Amino acid sequence: MLSLDAYSTWLGIEILECTIGHCKVAMTIRKDMLNSMNKAHGGISYSLADTAFGFAANTHGKYAVSIETSINHIEALNEGDYIVAESVIEKVNNKLGFNIIEVKRGDELVALFKGVVYRTQKDWEEN
């Protein structure tokens, strides 16, 4: 999935772990990701969490798409910060999956992301 995701690739996201229902990804904050206050734009931690969410949701072999997401930004991020987002599927039924994703800088929680995914019946195919 990562090789098909130009945005996550541009962000420099790396996959640390990925198993059924679980994905852990990471990235380093770059200068071109900072806002006018010299802090990481909120969309950066959101994007990292959203990538972890999307990858974990799609580990079951079916296309899954987000239908609702939200984030709480807890701490500001700086250039050079290495952040990790981990998604573990909290609840899954035939059509919906519910995830909580923690974004951390080391052991420090910096953002909390919630997502609801719609699970389609379309299979992922190898390219």
XYZ file of C-alpha atoms in Angstrom:
127
model
C 0.000 0.000 0.000
C 2.795 2.437 0.849
C 4.309 2.141 -2.636
C 0.950 3.284 -4.071
C 0.601 6.199 -1.607
C 2.457 9.190 -3.054
C 1.463 11.514 -0.197
C 2.677 9.230 2.605
C 5.858 8.607 0.622
C 6.401 12.375 0.215
C 5.951 12.792 3.978
C 8.737 10.262 4.512
C 6.551 7.825 6.422
C 8.124 4.461 7.180
C 6.314 1.316 8.274
C 7.705 -0.050 11.544
C 5.211 -2.892 12.048
C 2.193 -4.126 10.165
C 0.103 -7.193 11.001
C -3.594 -8.023 10.728
C -5.494 -5.215 12.460
C -2.351 -3.339 13.517
C 0.032 -0.837 11.966
C 2.839 1.292 13.404
C 4.363 4.033 11.249
C 6.850 6.836 11.867
C 8.337 9.964 10.354
C 10.618 12.909 11.111
C 9.282 16.489 11.051
C 11.010 18.512 8.315
C 11.376 22.296 7.966
C 8.908 22.362 5.051
C 6.251 20.910 7.411
C 6.315 23.891 9.809
C 3.617 26.541 10.129
C 4.022 30.304 10.670
C 4.698 29.704 14.399
C 7.672 27.458 13.539
C 5.804 24.379 14.809
C 4.664 21.377 12.777
C 1.411 22.041 10.958
C -1.426 20.090 12.599
C -2.002 18.276 9.341
C 1.349 16.524 9.714
C 0.509 14.522 12.846
C -2.994 14.052 11.437
C -1.554 12.618 8.213
C 0.747 10.231 10.059
C -2.141 8.962 12.209
C -4.424 8.731 9.172
C -1.835 6.622 7.352
C -1.531 4.239 10.317
C -5.334 4.099 10.481
C -5.744 3.398 6.768
C -3.018 0.778 6.622
C -4.328 -1.097 9.692
C -7.892 -0.981 8.364
C -6.798 -2.502 5.065
C -4.796 -5.409 6.538
C -7.821 -7.694 6.332
C -7.485 -7.923 2.531
C -10.526 -5.796 1.649
C -10.604 -2.164 0.602
C -11.494 -0.006 3.610
C -12.140 3.748 3.485
C -12.486 6.269 6.288
C -15.913 7.750 6.877
C -15.147 9.815 9.981
C -11.948 10.966 11.653
C -10.923 13.451 14.324
C -7.763 14.397 16.184
C -6.820 16.036 19.461
C -3.463 17.836 19.339
C -1.918 17.572 22.797
C 1.644 18.868 22.306
C 3.286 21.038 19.644
C 5.857 19.396 17.389
C 9.182 20.808 16.224
C 11.492 20.349 13.269
C 13.527 17.186 13.787
C 10.972 15.490 16.049
C 10.564 11.796 15.298
C 6.942 10.785 15.773
C 5.296 7.369 15.777
C 1.630 6.524 15.222
C 0.211 3.158 16.167
C -3.203 1.938 15.067
C -4.875 -1.072 16.594
C -8.356 -1.979 15.389
C -10.541 -1.559 18.465
C -13.771 -2.992 17.093
C -14.635 -4.527 13.732
C -17.867 -5.817 12.310
C -18.790 -6.749 8.738
C -18.985 -3.160 7.515
C -17.356 -0.858 10.094
C -14.088 -0.658 11.997
C -13.342 1.665 14.907
C -9.771 2.755 15.668
C -7.922 4.841 18.222
C -4.473 5.930 17.109
C -1.875 7.355 19.471
C 0.819 9.648 18.085
C 3.917 9.776 20.270
C 7.254 11.572 20.442
C 9.264 9.007 22.356
C 7.053 8.040 25.297
C 5.128 11.349 25.189
C 1.591 11.333 23.781
C 1.356 14.278 21.357
C -1.937 13.555 19.571
C -4.923 11.246 19.795
C -6.774 10.318 16.594
C -10.107 8.529 16.286
C -11.314 6.934 13.081
C -14.256 5.018 11.709
C -13.697 2.989 8.569
C -16.147 1.458 6.112
C -15.062 -2.006 5.020
C -15.981 -2.770 1.397
C -16.238 -6.227 -0.143
C -13.603 -5.411 -2.796
C -10.406 -7.466 -2.437
C -6.919 -5.960 -2.586
C -4.986 -7.410 -5.494
C -1.256 -7.862 -5.828
C 0.346 -5.648 -8.488
